[in-house]
Amino acid sequence: MSEGLRERKKRETRQRISDIATWLFVTKGFDNVTVAEVARTADVSVNTVFNYFRTKEDLLLDRQGEVENLLSGVVRERHPGESALQALRRDFLDAIDTRHHRYGFHEGGDAFARMLMTSRSPSLNARLREMNEARERALAATLADEVGAGPGDLTPALVAAQVSAVVDRLVTHAVERMLAGETVDAIAPGLRRQAERAFEMLESGIGDYGARHPGSPVPASAARPDGESE
C-alpha cells in the first residue's frame, strides 16, 4: 500500500525535527541543548516534538532500531553458502571501503562521536549501553534461530559476544584516530587490514558456524516482510 499524504507529512516532520535536533546537539553539545530550543528551531511546539519523540535521547537516537538490528540483519540476508561470520566480515569491510555511516566510520563521524563522548548525561550514556547490548542480543537470537539452537545452547550468545566485541573495538579505534585529527582516507587502509586480521582470528574459532548451504530451505523467520523469501 502506498504511503498516504498524511503519513508522508508526519514522516517528513519527524525527520526534520530529528535532523535539526542532531545538528544542534553536534554543534552545541547534547547537554547544552533543550527540547524547547529544538522546538523553536524547528518552528514547532514542544508538544509536537514530544508527539514524535518520547525523550530528548530519542531525538538523537532516532535510528536506534537500525543500529540494534544491523548485525542480525546482515546474518539473515547472507548469501547462499556464506557463513554468518563471512557475511559480517563482508559487510564491515564494505562499510570501510564505501565510507558508509552504518558502523560510524564516515566523513563527519568524528563530530558526532565527540558530542557523544563529551556528554555527561547519565540517561544518554545508559541508552548507548542498552543499544549495544540489544544489538548483541539480536545477533545471538538470529544465530540461534538460523541454526536451530536449543534453549540451553550458549554457542549463539558466545559467537554474538565475540563478534560484537571485535566490531566495537575496531570502530572505537577508528573513532579515536578521527578524533585525533586523521582523515577517514588516511585511516581506512590500516583499519581494513586490522579488520581482516580480526575476522581471521574469529574464523579460526567460529569457522563455518551458521553457513547457509546452497539449496537449503530458508527459515520462515528469514522471510522478507512482504512475504517473499530471500
Coordinates of N, CA and C in Angstrom, one line a residue:
M1 N 0.8 -1.2 0.0 CA 0.0 0.0 0.0 C 0.9 1.2 0.0
S2 N 0.6 2.2 -0.9 CA 1.4 3.4 -1.0 C 1.1 4.3 0.2
E3 N 2.1 5.1 0.5 CA 2.1 6.0 1.7 C 1.1 7.1 1.4
G4 N 0.2 7.4 2.3 CA -0.8 8.5 2.1 C -0.1 9.8 2.4
L5 N -0.8 10.9 2.0 CA -0.3 12.2 2.2 C -0.1 12.6 3.7
R6 N -1.0 12.2 4.5 CA -0.9 12.4 5.9 C 0.3 11.7 6.5
E7 N 0.5 10.5 6.2 CA 1.6 9.7 6.7 C 2.9 10.3 6.2
R8 N 2.9 10.7 5.0 CA 4.2 11.2 4.4 C 4.6 12.5 5.1
K9 N 3.6 13.4 5.4 CA 3.8 14.7 6.1 C 4.3 14.4 7.5
K10 N 3.7 13.4 8.2 CA 4.2 13.1 9.5 C 5.6 12.6 9.5
R11 N 5.9 11.7 8.5 CA 7.3 11.2 8.4 C 8.3 12.3 8.2
E12 N 7.9 13.2 7.3 CA 8.8 14.3 6.9 C 9.0 15.3 8.1
T13 N 7.9 15.5 8.8 CA 8.0 16.4 10.0 C 8.9 15.7 11.1
R14 N 8.7 14.5 11.3 CA 9.6 13.7 12.3 C 11.0 13.8 11.9
Q15 N 11.3 13.5 10.6 CA 12.7 13.5 10.1 C 13.3 14.9 10.2
R16 N 12.5 16.0 9.9 CA 13.0 17.3 10.0 C 13.4 17.7 11.4
I17 N 12.5 17.4 12.4 CA 12.8 17.6 13.8 C 14.0 16.9 14.2
S18 N 14.2 15.7 13.9 CA 15.3 14.9 14.3 C 16.6 15.4 13.7
D19 N 16.6 15.8 12.4 CA 17.8 16.4 11.7 C 18.2 17.7 12.4
I20 N 17.2 18.5 12.7 CA 17.5 19.8 13.4 C 18.1 19.6 14.8
A21 N 17.5 18.6 15.5 CA 18.0 18.3 16.8 C 19.4 17.8 16.8
T22 N 19.7 16.9 15.9 CA 21.1 16.3 15.7 C 22.1 17.4 15.4
W23 N 21.7 18.3 14.5 CA 22.6 19.4 14.2 C 22.9 20.3 15.4
L24 N 21.9 20.6 16.2 CA 22.0 21.4 17.4 C 22.9 20.6 18.4
F25 N 22.7 19.3 18.6 CA 23.5 18.6 19.5 C 24.9 18.5 19.1
V26 N 25.2 18.3 17.9 CA 26.6 18.2 17.4 C 27.2 19.6 17.5
T27 N 26.5 20.6 17.2 CA 27.1 22.0 17.2 C 27.3 22.5 18.6
K28 N 26.4 22.3 19.5 CA 26.4 22.9 20.8 C 26.7 21.9 21.9
G29 N 26.6 20.6 21.7 CA 26.7 19.6 22.7 C 25.4 19.2 23.2
F30 N 25.2 17.9 23.4 CA 23.9 17.3 23.8 C 23.4 17.9 25.1
D31 N 24.3 18.2 26.1 CA 23.9 18.7 27.4 C 23.5 20.1 27.3
N32 N 23.9 20.8 26.3 CA 23.6 22.3 26.2 C 22.4 22.7 25.4
V33 N 21.7 21.7 24.9 CA 20.5 21.9 24.1 C 19.3 21.4 24.8
T34 N 18.2 22.2 24.8 CA 17.0 21.8 25.4 C 16.0 21.4 24.3
V35 N 15.0 20.6 24.8 CA 13.9 20.3 23.8 C 13.2 21.5 23.3
A36 N 13.1 22.5 24.2 CA 12.4 23.8 23.8 C 13.2 24.5 22.7
E37 N 14.5 24.4 22.8 CA 15.3 25.0 21.7 C 15.2 24.3 20.4
V38 N 15.1 23.0 20.5 CA 14.8 22.2 19.3 C 13.5 22.6 18.7
A39 N 12.5 22.7 19.5 CA 11.2 23.1 19.0 C 11.2 24.4 18.3
R40 N 11.8 25.4 19.0 CA 11.9 26.8 18.4 C 12.6 26.7 17.0
T41 N 13.7 26.0 17.0 CA 14.5 26.0 15.7 C 13.7 25.3 14.6
A42 N 13.0 24.3 15.0 CA 12.2 23.5 14.0 C 10.8 24.2 13.7
D43 N 10.5 25.3 14.5 CA 9.3 26.0 14.3 C 8.1 25.2 14.6
V44 N 8.2 24.4 15.7 CA 7.0 23.6 16.1 C 6.9 23.8 17.6
S45 N 5.8 23.3 18.2 CA 5.7 23.4 19.6 C 6.4 22.3 20.3
V46 N 6.7 22.5 21.6 CA 7.3 21.4 22.4 C 6.4 20.2 22.4
N47 N 5.1 20.4 22.5 CA 4.2 19.2 22.5 C 4.3 18.4 21.2
T48 N 4.5 19.1 20.1 CA 4.7 18.5 18.8 C 6.0 17.6 18.8
V49 N 7.0 18.1 19.4 CA 8.3 17.3 19.5 C 8.0 16.1 20.3
F50 N 7.3 16.2 21.4 CA 7.1 15.0 22.2 C 6.0 14.1 21.6
N51 N 5.3 14.6 20.7 CA 4.3 13.7 20.0 C 5.1 12.7 19.1
Y52 N 6.3 13.1 18.6 CA 7.1 12.2 17.8 C 8.2 11.5 18.6
F53 N 8.7 12.2 19.6 CA 9.9 11.6 20.3 C 9.5 11.6 21.8
R54 N 9.6 10.5 22.4 CA 9.3 10.4 23.9 C 10.2 11.1 24.8
T55 N 11.5 11.1 24.4 CA 12.5 11.7 25.3 C 13.5 12.5 24.4
K56 N 14.3 13.3 25.1 CA 15.4 14.0 24.4 C 16.4 13.1 23.8
E57 N 16.7 12.0 24.4 CA 17.6 11.0 23.9 C 17.0 10.4 22.6
D58 N 15.7 10.2 22.5 CA 15.1 9.7 21.3 C 15.3 10.6 20.1
L59 N 15.4 11.9 20.3 CA 15.7 12.9 19.3 C 17.0 12.6 18.6
L60 N 18.0 12.2 19.4 CA 19.3 12.0 18.9 C 19.4 10.6 18.3
L61 N 18.8 9.6 19.0 CA 19.0 8.2 18.6 C 17.8 7.7 17.9
D62 N 17.4 8.5 16.8 CA 16.2 8.1 16.1 C 16.4 6.9 15.2
R63 N 17.7 6.5 15.0 CA 18.0 5.3 14.2 C 18.3 4.1 15.1
Q64 N 17.8 4.1 16.4 CA 18.1 3.1 17.3 C 17.8 1.7 16.8
G65 N 16.6 1.5 16.2 CA 16.2 0.2 15.7 C 17.2 -0.3 14.6
E66 N 17.6 0.7 13.7 CA 18.5 0.3 12.6 C 19.8 -0.2 13.2
V67 N 20.3 0.5 14.2 CA 21.6 0.2 14.9 C 21.5 -1.2 15.5
E68 N 20.4 -1.4 16.3 CA 20.3 -2.6 17.1 C 20.1 -3.9 16.2
N69 N 19.6 -3.7 15.0 CA 19.3 -4.8 14.1 C 20.3 -4.9 13.0
L70 N 21.4 -4.1 13.0 CA 22.4 -4.1 11.9 C 23.0 -5.5 11.7
L71 N 23.6 -6.0 12.8 CA 24.4 -7.3 12.7 C 23.4 -8.5 12.4
S72 N 22.3 -8.5 13.1 CA 21.4 -9.6 12.9 C 20.8 -9.6 11.4
G73 N 20.6 -8.4 10.9 CA 20.1 -8.2 9.6 C 21.1 -8.7 8.5
V74 N 22.4 -8.5 8.8 CA 23.4 -8.9 7.8 C 23.4 -10.5 7.8
V75 N 23.3 -11.1 9.0 CA 23.3 -12.6 9.0 C 22.0 -13.1 8.3
R76 N 20.9 -12.5 8.5 CA 19.7 -13.1 7.9 C 19.7 -12.9 6.4
E77 N 20.4 -11.9 5.9 CA 20.4 -11.7 4.4 C 21.7 -12.2 3.8
R78 N 22.4 -13.1 4.5 CA 23.7 -13.6 3.9 C 23.5 -14.4 2.7
H79 N 24.5 -14.6 1.9 CA 24.4 -15.3 0.6 C 24.4 -16.8 0.8
P80 N 23.8 -17.5 -0.1 CA 23.9 -19.0 0.0 C 25.3 -19.5 0.1
G81 N 25.6 -20.4 1.0 CA 26.9 -20.9 1.2 C 27.8 -20.0 2.0
E82 N 27.3 -18.9 2.4 CA 28.1 -17.9 3.2 C 27.8 -18.1 4.7
S83 N 28.8 -18.2 5.5 CA 28.6 -18.3 7.0 C 28.2 -17.0 7.5
A84 N 27.7 -17.0 8.8 CA 27.4 -15.8 9.5 C 28.6 -14.9 9.6
L85 N 29.7 -15.5 10.0 CA 30.9 -14.7 10.1 C 31.4 -14.1 8.8
Q86 N 31.3 -14.8 7.7 CA 31.7 -14.3 6.4 C 30.9 -13.1 6.0
A87 N 29.6 -13.3 6.3 CA 28.7 -12.2 5.9 C 29.0 -10.9 6.7
L88 N 29.2 -11.1 8.0 CA 29.6 -9.9 8.9 C 30.9 -9.3 8.4
R89 N 31.9 -10.1 8.1 CA 33.1 -9.6 7.6 C 33.0 -8.8 6.3
R90 N 32.2 -9.4 5.4 CA 32.0 -8.7 4.1 C 31.3 -7.4 4.3
D91 N 30.3 -7.3 5.2 CA 29.6 -6.1 5.4 C 30.4 -5.0 6.0
F92 N 31.2 -5.4 7.0 CA 32.1 -4.5 7.7 C 33.1 -3.9 6.8
L93 N 33.8 -4.8 6.0 CA 34.8 -4.3 5.1 C 34.2 -3.4 4.0
D94 N 32.9 -3.7 3.6 CA 32.3 -2.9 2.6 C 32.0 -1.5 3.1
A95 N 31.6 -1.4 4.4 CA 31.4 -0.1 5.0 C 32.6 0.7 5.1
I96 N 33.8 0.0 5.4 CA 35.1 0.8 5.3 C 35.3 1.3 3.9
D97 N 35.2 0.4 2.9 CA 35.5 0.8 1.6 C 34.6 1.9 1.0
T98 N 33.4 1.9 1.4 CA 32.4 2.9 0.9 C 32.2 4.1 1.8
R99 N 32.8 4.0 3.0 CA 32.7 5.1 4.0 C 31.3 5.2 4.4
H100 N 30.5 4.1 4.4 CA 29.1 4.2 4.8 C 29.0 4.4 6.3
H101 N 28.0 5.1 6.7 CA 27.8 5.5 8.1 C 27.4 4.4 9.1
R102 N 27.0 3.2 8.6 CA 26.3 2.3 9.4 C 27.2 1.8 10.6
Y103 N 28.5 1.8 10.5 CA 29.4 1.5 11.6 C 30.1 2.7 12.2
G104 N 29.7 3.9 11.8 CA 30.3 5.1 12.4 C 31.6 5.5 11.8
F105 N 32.0 4.9 10.7 CA 33.3 5.3 10.0 C 32.9 6.0 8.7
H106 N 32.9 7.4 8.8 CA 32.5 8.2 7.6 C 32.9 9.6 7.9
E107 N 32.9 10.4 6.8 CA 33.2 11.8 6.9 C 32.2 12.5 7.9
G108 N 32.7 13.2 8.8 CA 31.9 13.9 9.8 C 31.6 13.0 11.0
G109 N 32.0 11.8 11.0 CA 31.7 10.9 12.1 C 32.4 11.3 13.4
D110 N 33.5 12.0 13.2 CA 34.2 12.5 14.4 C 33.4 13.5 15.2
A111 N 32.7 14.4 14.5 CA 31.9 15.4 15.3 C 30.8 14.7 16.1
F112 N 30.1 13.7 15.5 CA 29.1 13.0 16.2 C 29.7 12.3 17.4
A113 N 30.8 11.6 17.2 CA 31.4 10.8 18.2 C 31.9 11.8 19.4
R114 N 32.4 12.9 19.0 CA 32.9 13.9 20.0 C 31.7 14.3 20.9
M115 N 30.6 14.6 20.3 CA 29.4 15.0 21.0 C 29.0 13.9 22.0
L116 N 29.0 12.7 21.6 CA 28.6 11.6 22.5 C 29.6 11.4 23.6
M117 N 30.9 11.5 23.3 CA 31.9 11.3 24.3 C 32.0 12.4 25.3
T118 N 31.6 13.6 25.0 CA 31.7 14.8 25.9 C 30.4 15.0 26.7
S119 N 29.4 14.2 26.4 CA 28.1 14.3 27.1 C 28.3 13.8 28.5
R120 N 27.7 14.4 29.5 CA 27.8 14.0 30.9 C 26.4 13.4 31.3
S121 N 25.5 13.2 30.3 CA 24.2 12.8 30.6 C 24.1 11.3 30.9
P122 N 23.8 11.0 32.2 CA 23.7 9.5 32.5 C 22.6 8.8 31.7
S123 N 21.5 9.5 31.4 CA 20.5 8.8 30.6 C 20.9 8.5 29.2
L124 N 21.7 9.4 28.6 CA 22.2 9.2 27.2 C 23.2 8.0 27.2
N125 N 24.2 8.1 28.2 CA 25.2 7.0 28.3 C 24.5 5.6 28.5
A126 N 23.4 5.7 29.3 CA 22.7 4.4 29.6 C 22.1 3.9 28.3
R127 N 21.5 4.8 27.6 CA 20.8 4.4 26.3 C 21.8 3.8 25.3
L128 N 23.0 4.4 25.3 CA 24.0 3.9 24.3 C 24.5 2.5 24.7
R129 N 24.6 2.2 26.0 CA 25.0 0.9 26.5 C 23.8 -0.1 26.2
E130 N 22.6 0.3 26.4 CA 21.5 -0.5 26.1 C 21.4 -0.9 24.6
M131 N 21.7 0.1 23.8 CA 21.7 -0.2 22.3 C 22.7 -1.2 21.9
N132 N 23.9 -1.1 22.5 CA 25.0 -2.1 22.2 C 24.6 -3.5 22.7
E133 N 24.0 -3.5 23.9 CA 23.5 -4.8 24.5 C 22.4 -5.4 23.6
A134 N 21.5 -4.6 23.2 CA 20.4 -5.0 22.4 C 20.9 -5.5 21.0
R135 N 21.9 -4.9 20.4 CA 22.4 -5.3 19.2 C 23.0 -6.7 19.3
E136 N 23.7 -7.0 20.4 CA 24.3 -8.3 20.7 C 23.3 -9.3 20.9
R137 N 22.2 -9.0 21.6 CA 21.1 -9.9 21.9 C 20.4 -10.3 20.6
A138 N 20.2 -9.3 19.7 CA 19.5 -9.5 18.5 C 20.3 -10.5 17.6
L139 N 21.6 -10.3 17.6 CA 22.5 -11.1 16.8 C 22.5 -12.5 17.3
A140 N 22.5 -12.7 18.6 CA 22.5 -14.0 19.2 C 21.2 -14.7 18.9
A141 N 20.1 -14.0 19.0 CA 18.8 -14.6 18.7 C 18.7 -15.0 17.3
T142 N 19.2 -14.2 16.4 CA 19.2 -14.6 15.0 C 20.0 -15.8 14.7
L143 N 21.2 -15.9 15.3 CA 22.1 -17.0 15.1 C 21.4 -18.3 15.6
A144 N 20.8 -18.2 16.8 CA 20.1 -19.3 17.4 C 19.0 -19.8 16.5
D145 N 18.2 -18.8 15.9 CA 17.1 -19.2 15.1 C 17.6 -19.8 13.8
E146 N 18.6 -19.3 13.2 CA 19.1 -19.7 11.9 C 19.7 -21.1 12.0
V147 N 20.3 -21.5 13.1 CA 20.9 -22.8 13.2 C 20.0 -23.8 14.0
G148 N 18.9 -23.3 14.5 CA 18.0 -24.2 15.3 C 18.6 -24.6 16.6
A149 N 19.3 -23.7 17.2 CA 20.0 -24.0 18.5 C 18.9 -24.2 19.6
G150 N 19.2 -25.1 20.5 CA 18.3 -25.3 21.6 C 18.4 -24.3 22.7
P151 N 17.4 -24.2 23.6 CA 17.4 -23.2 24.6 C 18.7 -23.2 25.5
G152 N 19.3 -24.3 25.7 CA 20.5 -24.4 26.6 C 21.8 -24.2 25.9
D153 N 21.7 -24.0 24.5 CA 23.0 -23.9 23.8 C 23.5 -22.4 23.8
L154 N 24.7 -22.3 24.4 CA 25.2 -20.9 24.6 C 26.0 -20.5 23.4
T155 N 26.2 -21.3 22.4 CA 27.0 -21.0 21.2 C 26.6 -19.7 20.5
P156 N 25.3 -19.5 20.2 CA 24.9 -18.3 19.6 C 25.3 -17.0 20.4
A157 N 25.1 -17.1 21.7 CA 25.4 -15.9 22.5 C 26.9 -15.7 22.6
L158 N 27.7 -16.8 22.6 CA 29.2 -16.7 22.6 C 29.7 -16.1 21.3
V159 N 29.1 -16.5 20.2 CA 29.5 -16.0 18.9 C 29.2 -14.5 18.8
A160 N 27.9 -14.2 19.2 CA 27.5 -12.8 19.2 C 28.4 -11.9 20.0
A161 N 28.8 -12.4 21.2 CA 29.6 -11.6 22.1 C 31.0 -11.3 21.4
Q162 N 31.5 -12.4 20.8 CA 32.8 -12.2 20.2 C 32.8 -11.2 19.0
V163 N 31.8 -11.4 18.2 CA 31.7 -10.5 17.0 C 31.4 -9.1 17.5
S164 N 30.6 -8.9 18.4 CA 30.2 -7.6 18.9 C 31.5 -6.9 19.5
A165 N 32.3 -7.7 20.2 CA 33.5 -7.1 20.8 C 34.5 -6.7 19.8
V166 N 34.6 -7.5 18.7 CA 35.5 -7.1 17.6 C 35.1 -5.9 16.9
V167 N 33.8 -5.8 16.6 CA 33.3 -4.7 15.9 C 33.4 -3.4 16.7
D168 N 33.1 -3.5 18.0 CA 33.2 -2.3 18.9 C 34.6 -1.9 19.0
R169 N 35.6 -2.8 19.1 CA 37.0 -2.4 19.2 C 37.5 -1.8 18.0
L170 N 37.1 -2.3 16.8 CA 37.6 -1.7 15.5 C 37.0 -0.3 15.3
V171 N 35.7 -0.2 15.6 CA 35.0 1.1 15.5 C 35.6 2.2 16.5
T172 N 35.9 1.7 17.7 CA 36.5 2.6 18.7 C 37.9 3.1 18.2
H173 N 38.6 2.2 17.7 CA 40.0 2.5 17.2 C 39.9 3.6 16.1
A174 N 38.9 3.4 15.1 CA 38.8 4.3 14.0 C 38.3 5.7 14.6
V175 N 37.4 5.7 15.5 CA 36.9 6.9 16.1 C 38.0 7.7 16.8
E176 N 38.8 7.0 17.6 CA 39.9 7.6 18.3 C 40.9 8.3 17.4
R177 N 41.1 7.6 16.2 CA 42.0 8.2 15.2 C 41.4 9.4 14.6
M178 N 40.1 9.4 14.3 CA 39.4 10.5 13.7 C 39.4 11.7 14.7
L179 N 39.2 11.4 16.0 CA 39.2 12.5 17.0 C 40.6 13.1 17.1
A180 N 41.6 12.3 16.8 CA 43.0 12.8 16.9 C 43.3 13.7 15.6
G181 N 42.4 13.8 14.7 CA 42.6 14.6 13.6 C 42.9 14.0 12.3
E182 N 43.0 12.6 12.2 CA 43.3 11.9 11.0 C 42.0 11.9 10.1
T183 N 42.2 11.8 8.8 CA 41.1 11.7 7.9 C 40.7 10.3 7.7
V184 N 39.4 10.1 7.3 CA 39.0 8.7 7.1 C 39.8 8.0 5.9
D185 N 40.2 8.8 5.0 CA 41.0 8.2 3.9 C 42.4 7.8 4.4
A186 N 42.9 8.5 5.4 CA 44.2 8.1 5.9 C 44.0 6.8 6.8
I187 N 42.9 6.7 7.5 CA 42.7 5.7 8.4 C 42.3 4.4 7.7
A188 N 41.5 4.5 6.6 CA 40.9 3.3 6.0 C 41.8 2.1 5.7
P189 N 43.0 2.4 5.1 CA 43.8 1.2 4.7 C 44.2 0.4 5.9
G190 N 44.7 1.0 6.9 CA 45.1 0.3 8.1 C 44.0 -0.3 8.9
L191 N 42.9 0.4 8.9 CA 41.7 -0.2 9.6 C 41.2 -1.4 8.8
R192 N 41.3 -1.4 7.5 CA 40.8 -2.6 6.8 C 41.7 -3.8 7.1
R193 N 43.1 -3.5 7.1 CA 44.0 -4.6 7.4 C 43.7 -5.2 8.8
Q194 N 43.5 -4.3 9.8 CA 43.2 -4.8 11.1 C 41.9 -5.5 11.2
A195 N 40.9 -5.1 10.4 CA 39.6 -5.7 10.4 C 39.7 -7.1 9.8
E196 N 40.5 -7.2 8.7 CA 40.7 -8.5 8.1 C 41.4 -9.5 9.1
R197 N 42.4 -9.0 9.8 CA 43.1 -9.8 10.8 C 42.2 -10.2 11.9
A198 N 41.3 -9.3 12.4 CA 40.4 -9.6 13.5 C 39.4 -10.7 13.1
F199 N 38.9 -10.6 11.9 CA 37.9 -11.6 11.4 C 38.6 -12.9 11.1
E200 N 39.9 -12.9 10.7 CA 40.6 -14.1 10.5 C 40.8 -14.8 11.9
M201 N 41.0 -14.1 12.9 CA 41.1 -14.7 14.3 C 39.8 -15.3 14.7
L202 N 38.7 -14.6 14.4 CA 37.4 -15.1 14.8 C 37.2 -16.4 13.9
E203 N 37.6 -16.4 12.7 CA 37.3 -17.5 11.8 C 37.9 -18.8 12.3
S204 N 39.1 -18.7 13.0 CA 39.8 -19.9 13.5 C 39.0 -20.5 14.6
G205 N 38.1 -19.7 15.3 CA 37.3 -20.2 16.4 C 35.9 -20.5 16.0
I206 N 35.3 -19.6 15.1 CA 33.9 -19.8 14.8 C 33.7 -20.6 13.5
G207 N 34.7 -20.4 12.6 CA 34.7 -21.2 11.3 C 33.4 -21.0 10.5
D208 N 32.8 -22.1 10.1 CA 31.6 -22.0 9.2 C 30.3 -22.1 10.0
Y209 N 30.4 -21.8 11.2 CA 29.2 -21.8 12.0 C 28.1 -20.9 11.4
G210 N 26.9 -21.5 11.2 CA 25.8 -20.7 10.6 C 25.8 -20.6 9.1
A211 N 26.7 -21.5 8.4 CA 26.7 -21.4 6.9 C 25.4 -21.8 6.4
R212 N 24.9 -21.1 5.3 CA 23.7 -21.5 4.6 C 24.2 -22.1 3.3
H213 N 23.9 -23.4 3.2 CA 24.4 -24.2 2.0 C 23.4 -24.0 0.9
P214 N 23.9 -24.0 -0.3 CA 23.0 -23.9 -1.5 C 22.0 -24.9 -1.5
G215 N 20.7 -24.5 -1.8 CA 19.6 -25.5 -1.8 C 19.0 -25.7 -0.5
S216 N 19.6 -25.2 0.6 CA 18.9 -25.5 1.9 C 17.7 -24.6 2.1
P217 N 16.7 -25.0 2.8 CA 15.5 -24.2 2.9 C 15.8 -23.0 3.8
V218 N 15.1 -21.9 3.4 CA 15.2 -20.6 4.2 C 14.2 -20.7 5.3
P219 N 14.7 -20.5 6.6 CA 13.8 -20.5 7.7 C 12.6 -19.5 7.5
A220 N 11.5 -19.8 8.0 CA 10.3 -18.9 7.9 C 10.6 -17.6 8.4
S221 N 11.3 -17.5 9.5 CA 11.6 -16.2 10.2 C 12.5 -15.4 9.3
A222 N 13.2 -15.9 8.3 CA 14.1 -15.1 7.5 C 13.3 -14.6 6.3
A223 N 12.0 -14.9 6.1 CA 11.3 -14.3 5.0 C 11.2 -12.8 5.1
R224 N 11.1 -12.2 4.0 CA 11.0 -10.7 4.0 C 9.7 -10.3 4.5
P225 N 9.6 -9.0 4.9 CA 8.3 -8.5 5.5 C 7.1 -8.6 4.5
D226 N 7.4 -8.6 3.2 CA 6.3 -8.6 2.2 C 5.9 -10.0 1.9
G227 N 6.5 -11.0 2.6 CA 6.1 -12.4 2.5 C 6.9 -13.1 1.5
E228 N 7.9 -12.4 0.8 CA 8.7 -13.1 -0.2 C 10.0 -13.5 0.4
S229 N 10.5 -14.7 0.1 CA 11.7 -15.2 0.7 C 12.9 -14.5 0.0
E230 N 14.1 -14.7 0.6 CA 15.3 -14.2 0.0 C 15.5 -14.8 -1.3

